[in-house]
Amino acid sequence: MKGAATVTPVTPLVRWARTHPLALDALLAAGVLVCMVAGSFVDPHSPEGTYAWGARTPDVLSLFLMVLGAAALVFRRIAPMPVLAATSSVSLVELVTGEPRAPVVMSAVVALYTVAATTDRPTTWRVGLGSMAVLTGVAMFVGPLPWYSQENLGIFAWTGMAAAAGDAVRSRRAFVDAIRERAERAERTREEEARRRVAEERLRIARDLHDVVAHHIALVNVQAGVAAHVMDKRPDQAKEALSHVREASRSALNELRATVGLLRQTGDPEAPTEPAPGLDRLDDLVDTFRHAGLPVEVARTEDAPALPAAVDLAAFRVVQEALTNVQKHAGADAKAEVSVVRVGPNVEVSVLDNGPGTTASPDGTGATEGTDGTDGTDGTDGTDRNGGHGLLGMRERVTALGGALTAGPRYGGGFRVHAILPVNARTTTPGDATP
C-alpha cells in the first residue's frame, strides 16, 4: 500500500529498544563488561611482539573496578554526568594501581560518548577535553607505564573519538528532528489553508445564495402586489402575475436546494420536515421542564393573534434557552416564571427565576458568579464567562429581528431575561444590529 511503512525483521527490535531504554542499557553494560574482562586477559607486551591471549590474569581489584564501571553504565541515560564521573573515578584508580593494567577506561569512554550525545556542543567540548586531559595525564605521569606507551596514547585517542562520535550523533538527531518538525508544521499549514479556503468558498456560496434568493423573493413580492391590485378589474393580468410568482418561487426553491446541498457535509443530519416550533408549543416545552423537576409558572395573553414565523420561533427559543439555564445553574429549589405578552407593536418575553443570590459586581456591570441562570454572564454583552454561549445566541437571534434583549441578576437574588420582539420584524445584518 502506498505510504505504508516498510516492516523488516529489525523493526520489532528497534521498537522494543525505544520502549525499554533501561533494559537496552543493561545489555550494553553487560557487553562492555565482557569486553573489559576479555581484554584484561590479553598482554600487548608479549615477547613475541603480538597480542597473546591468556598471557596475564587480572587481579581482584581490577575485576571489582570493571564490575563497578559496567554497573554505572546501566544508568547512563538517566544521569549522564554522574555516570561519567563514576566511571572516570574507577578508571583513574585502575590507571594508578593496575599492574598489569585492565581496560576499565572503556566504561569511561562509553559514558563520555553518552554525555556528548545528550548535551550541547559547548558542554561536549568542556567535558570531553577535561576527561581526555585528566585520564591521559594520570595514565602518563602517575601510572606504572612510561608516558609514551601505546596504552596511554590509546586512552587519548579513544576518549577523543568518543566525544566526536557523540557530538555527531547529537547533531544528526537534531537535524532529523528539525526536518520532522518542519514537515509536521507544513502539513498543519496545508490543513489550515485548506480549511480556510473551504470556509471562504462556503461564505461566497452563502452570499450568492442570498443574492439569488433575494432577487426571486423581490420579484415574487412585486408580482404578488400586481396580482392583488388588478385581481378584480383585470383577472387575466392577475393570473399572469400569479404565474410569474409561481415561476419565481420555484426558481428560488431550486437555487436554495442546490446551494444548501453544496453546503451540507457527509454525515450531516437530514433537514427536518416538521414546521419550526413556536409559542403554540410553549405548554409542551414547559411540561418538559416540569417533569424534570423545575416548577414553572406561565402567564400569557389568551387568544393572541398569530405572530410572524421568525418572531414566533425567536420567542420560543428565548424561553427554551432561558429555562435551560435556570435548570442547569439556578439550584435545586429554584422556580421559574415565564411571561409572554403583547405590548403595542411588540411582544415581550420574560423569564424570571429565584436562584441563589448572585448580585451585581462592585463595578456595576452586573457580573455574576455563574450560580444562577446566567451561565456566568456579565449581563451586558451576553458573553459567558464559563464558556457557554446561550445568552449570546439569544441576543443575536433577537437583535437580528430588530428587537432587544436584556439579561442580568434580580434585586434580592435570581436572574431575569427580558426580550422585546417587534411583531413587524425586519431582519438586520450583523453590522446593523444594535444591542
PDB file of C-alpha atoms in Angstrom, residues 4-133:
ATOM      1  CA  ALA A   4       2.792   2.348   4.340  1.00  0.00           C
ATOM      2  CA  ALA A   5       5.925   1.933   6.464  1.00  0.00           C
ATOM      3  CA  THR A   6       8.246  -0.901   5.445  1.00  0.00           C
ATOM      4  CA  VAL A   7       8.387  -3.610   8.110  1.00  0.00           C
ATOM      5  CA  THR A   8      11.661  -5.505   8.380  1.00  0.00           C
ATOM      6  CA  PRO A   9      12.790  -8.165  10.870  1.00  0.00           C
ATOM      7  CA  VAL A  10      14.773  -5.454  12.687  1.00  0.00           C
ATOM      8  CA  THR A  11      11.738  -3.206  13.196  1.00  0.00           C
ATOM      9  CA  PRO A  12      10.371  -5.059  16.280  1.00  0.00           C
ATOM     10  CA  LEU A  13      13.822  -4.914  17.871  1.00  0.00           C
ATOM     11  CA  VAL A  14      14.063  -1.160  17.265  1.00  0.00           C
ATOM     12  CA  ARG A  15      10.569  -0.637  18.675  1.00  0.00           C
ATOM     13  CA  TRP A  16      11.457  -2.709  21.755  1.00  0.00           C
ATOM     14  CA  ALA A  17      14.691  -0.768  22.264  1.00  0.00           C
ATOM     15  CA  ARG A  18      12.821   2.562  22.161  1.00  0.00           C
ATOM     16  CA  THR A  19      10.234   1.408  24.681  1.00  0.00           C
ATOM     17  CA  HIS A  20      12.744  -0.268  27.061  1.00  0.00           C
ATOM     18  CA  PRO A  21      15.798   2.028  27.265  1.00  0.00           C
ATOM     19  CA  LEU A  22      16.888   0.810  30.706  1.00  0.00           C
ATOM     20  CA  ALA A  23      16.913  -2.828  29.588  1.00  0.00           C
ATOM     21  CA  LEU A  24      18.908  -1.849  26.497  1.00  0.00           C
ATOM     22  CA  ASP A  25      21.469  -0.033  28.653  1.00  0.00           C
ATOM     23  CA  ALA A  26      21.713  -3.100  30.899  1.00  0.00           C
ATOM     24  CA  LEU A  27      22.533  -5.241  27.852  1.00  0.00           C
ATOM     25  CA  LEU A  28      25.105  -2.664  26.733  1.00  0.00           C
ATOM     26  CA  ALA A  29      26.686  -2.652  30.204  1.00  0.00           C
ATOM     27  CA  ALA A  30      26.904  -6.451  30.137  1.00  0.00           C
ATOM     28  CA  GLY A  31      28.586  -6.325  26.722  1.00  0.00           C
ATOM     29  CA  VAL A  32      31.089  -3.716  27.910  1.00  0.00           C
ATOM     30  CA  LEU A  33      31.870  -5.850  30.990  1.00  0.00           C
ATOM     31  CA  VAL A  34      32.507  -8.892  28.789  1.00  0.00           C
ATOM     32  CA  CYS A  35      34.842  -6.850  26.559  1.00  0.00           C
ATOM     33  CA  MET A  36      36.736  -5.417  29.545  1.00  0.00           C
ATOM     34  CA  VAL A  37      37.166  -8.834  31.176  1.00  0.00           C
ATOM     35  CA  ALA A  38      38.277 -10.405  27.889  1.00  0.00           C
ATOM     36  CA  GLY A  39      40.715  -7.527  27.260  1.00  0.00           C
ATOM     37  CA  SER A  40      42.227  -7.956  30.707  1.00  0.00           C
ATOM     38  CA  PHE A  41      43.500 -11.430  29.716  1.00  0.00           C
ATOM     39  CA  VAL A  42      45.398 -10.100  26.693  1.00  0.00           C
ATOM     40  CA  ASP A  43      49.006  -8.944  27.090  1.00  0.00           C
ATOM     41  CA  PRO A  44      50.011  -6.396  24.431  1.00  0.00           C
ATOM     42  CA  HIS A  45      53.653  -6.577  25.541  1.00  0.00           C
ATOM     43  CA  SER A  46      54.391 -10.254  24.920  1.00  0.00           C
ATOM     44  CA  PRO A  47      57.989 -11.197  23.969  1.00  0.00           C
ATOM     45  CA  GLU A  48      56.838 -12.313  20.526  1.00  0.00           C
ATOM     46  CA  GLY A  49      55.552  -8.797  19.820  1.00  0.00           C
ATOM     47  CA  THR A  50      51.952  -9.921  19.304  1.00  0.00           C
ATOM     48  CA  TYR A  51      48.813  -9.929  21.436  1.00  0.00           C
ATOM     49  CA  ALA A  52      48.869 -13.152  23.440  1.00  0.00           C
ATOM     50  CA  TRP A  53      45.609 -14.472  24.846  1.00  0.00           C
ATOM     51  CA  GLY A  54      45.834 -15.720  28.439  1.00  0.00           C
ATOM     52  CA  ALA A  55      49.314 -14.285  28.945  1.00  0.00           C
ATOM     53  CA  ARG A  56      48.145 -12.434  32.066  1.00  0.00           C
ATOM     54  CA  THR A  57      45.410 -12.616  34.651  1.00  0.00           C
ATOM     55  CA  PRO A  58      43.640  -9.561  36.177  1.00  0.00           C
ATOM     56  CA  ASP A  59      43.722  -9.186  39.938  1.00  0.00           C
ATOM     57  CA  VAL A  60      40.661  -8.992  42.194  1.00  0.00           C
ATOM     58  CA  LEU A  61      40.724  -5.181  42.433  1.00  0.00           C
ATOM     59  CA  SER A  62      40.695  -4.839  38.633  1.00  0.00           C
ATOM     60  CA  LEU A  63      37.728  -7.201  38.323  1.00  0.00           C
ATOM     61  CA  PHE A  64      35.874  -5.259  41.019  1.00  0.00           C
ATOM     62  CA  LEU A  65      36.549  -1.950  39.250  1.00  0.00           C
ATOM     63  CA  MET A  66      35.358  -3.386  35.924  1.00  0.00           C
ATOM     64  CA  VAL A  67      32.100  -4.547  37.530  1.00  0.00           C
ATOM     65  CA  LEU A  68      31.585  -1.094  39.110  1.00  0.00           C
ATOM     66  CA  GLY A  69      32.212   0.705  35.809  1.00  0.00           C
ATOM     67  CA  ALA A  70      29.855  -1.588  33.889  1.00  0.00           C
ATOM     68  CA  ALA A  71      27.137  -1.287  36.562  1.00  0.00           C
ATOM     69  CA  ALA A  72      27.278   2.515  36.352  1.00  0.00           C
ATOM     70  CA  LEU A  73      26.592   2.342  32.600  1.00  0.00           C
ATOM     71  CA  VAL A  74      23.108   0.957  33.278  1.00  0.00           C
ATOM     72  CA  PHE A  75      22.076   4.484  34.329  1.00  0.00           C
ATOM     73  CA  ARG A  76      23.928   6.373  31.598  1.00  0.00           C
ATOM     74  CA  ARG A  77      20.765   7.916  30.065  1.00  0.00           C
ATOM     75  CA  ILE A  78      19.171   8.743  33.404  1.00  0.00           C
ATOM     76  CA  ALA A  79      22.208  10.627  34.787  1.00  0.00           C
ATOM     77  CA  PRO A  80      24.931  11.036  32.132  1.00  0.00           C
ATOM     78  CA  MET A  81      27.219  13.358  34.115  1.00  0.00           C
ATOM     79  CA  PRO A  82      27.211  11.330  37.381  1.00  0.00           C
ATOM     80  CA  VAL A  83      27.826   8.140  35.398  1.00  0.00           C
ATOM     81  CA  LEU A  84      30.797   9.779  33.637  1.00  0.00           C
ATOM     82  CA  ALA A  85      32.171  10.905  36.989  1.00  0.00           C
ATOM     83  CA  ALA A  86      31.779   7.396  38.471  1.00  0.00           C
ATOM     84  CA  THR A  87      33.362   5.580  35.510  1.00  0.00           C
ATOM     85  CA  SER A  88      36.201   8.116  35.345  1.00  0.00           C
ATOM     86  CA  SER A  89      36.881   7.606  39.060  1.00  0.00           C
ATOM     87  CA  VAL A  90      37.180   3.806  38.792  1.00  0.00           C
ATOM     88  CA  SER A  91      39.287   4.260  35.647  1.00  0.00           C
ATOM     89  CA  LEU A  92      41.690   6.567  37.481  1.00  0.00           C
ATOM     90  CA  VAL A  93      42.038   4.033  40.310  1.00  0.00           C
ATOM     91  CA  GLU A  94      42.861   1.331  37.760  1.00  0.00           C
ATOM     92  CA  LEU A  95      45.321   3.546  35.885  1.00  0.00           C
ATOM     93  CA  VAL A  96      47.214   4.254  39.104  1.00  0.00           C
ATOM     94  CA  THR A  97      47.161   0.817  40.769  1.00  0.00           C
ATOM     95  CA  GLY A  98      46.704  -1.682  37.953  1.00  0.00           C
ATOM     96  CA  GLU A  99      49.722  -3.829  37.134  1.00  0.00           C
ATOM     97  CA  PRO A 100      49.068  -5.309  34.705  1.00  0.00           C
ATOM     98  CA  ARG A 101      46.516  -2.669  33.711  1.00  0.00           C
ATOM     99  CA  ALA A 102      42.933  -3.760  32.859  1.00  0.00           C
ATOM    100  CA  PRO A 103      40.825  -1.836  30.283  1.00  0.00           C
ATOM    101  CA  VAL A 104      38.490  -0.270  32.891  1.00  0.00           C
ATOM    102  CA  VAL A 105      38.736   3.028  30.997  1.00  0.00           C
ATOM    103  CA  MET A 106      36.423   1.504  28.371  1.00  0.00           C
ATOM    104  CA  SER A 107      33.457   2.259  30.653  1.00  0.00           C
ATOM    105  CA  ALA A 108      34.532   5.919  30.845  1.00  0.00           C
ATOM    106  CA  VAL A 109      34.741   6.073  27.039  1.00  0.00           C
ATOM    107  CA  VAL A 110      31.118   4.854  26.703  1.00  0.00           C
ATOM    108  CA  ALA A 111      29.972   7.306  29.376  1.00  0.00           C
ATOM    109  CA  LEU A 112      31.740  10.198  27.603  1.00  0.00           C
ATOM    110  CA  TYR A 113      30.009   9.264  24.344  1.00  0.00           C
ATOM    111  CA  THR A 114      26.626   9.357  26.144  1.00  0.00           C
ATOM    112  CA  VAL A 115      27.329  12.813  27.574  1.00  0.00           C
ATOM    113  CA  ALA A 116      28.316  14.143  24.143  1.00  0.00           C
ATOM    114  CA  ALA A 117      25.211  12.624  22.530  1.00  0.00           C
ATOM    115  CA  THR A 118      22.771  14.064  25.090  1.00  0.00           C
ATOM    116  CA  THR A 119      24.135  17.569  25.747  1.00  0.00           C
ATOM    117  CA  ASP A 120      25.008  20.615  23.656  1.00  0.00           C
ATOM    118  CA  ARG A 121      28.272  21.242  21.825  1.00  0.00           C
ATOM    119  CA  PRO A 122      29.896  23.653  24.343  1.00  0.00           C
ATOM    120  CA  THR A 123      29.301  21.143  27.131  1.00  0.00           C
ATOM    121  CA  THR A 124      30.751  18.379  24.955  1.00  0.00           C
ATOM    122  CA  TRP A 125      33.892  20.432  24.343  1.00  0.00           C
ATOM    123  CA  ARG A 126      34.405  21.242  28.015  1.00  0.00           C
ATOM    124  CA  VAL A 127      33.651  17.776  29.356  1.00  0.00           C
ATOM    125  CA  GLY A 128      35.453  15.986  26.534  1.00  0.00           C
ATOM    126  CA  LEU A 129      38.679  17.982  26.817  1.00  0.00           C
ATOM    127  CA  GLY A 130      38.596  17.717  30.599  1.00  0.00           C
ATOM    128  CA  SER A 131      38.128  13.947  30.544  1.00  0.00           C
ATOM    129  CA  MET A 132      40.853  13.497  27.931  1.00  0.00           C
ATOM    130  CA  ALA A 133      43.280  15.652  29.892  1.00  0.00           C
TER     131      ALA A 133
END
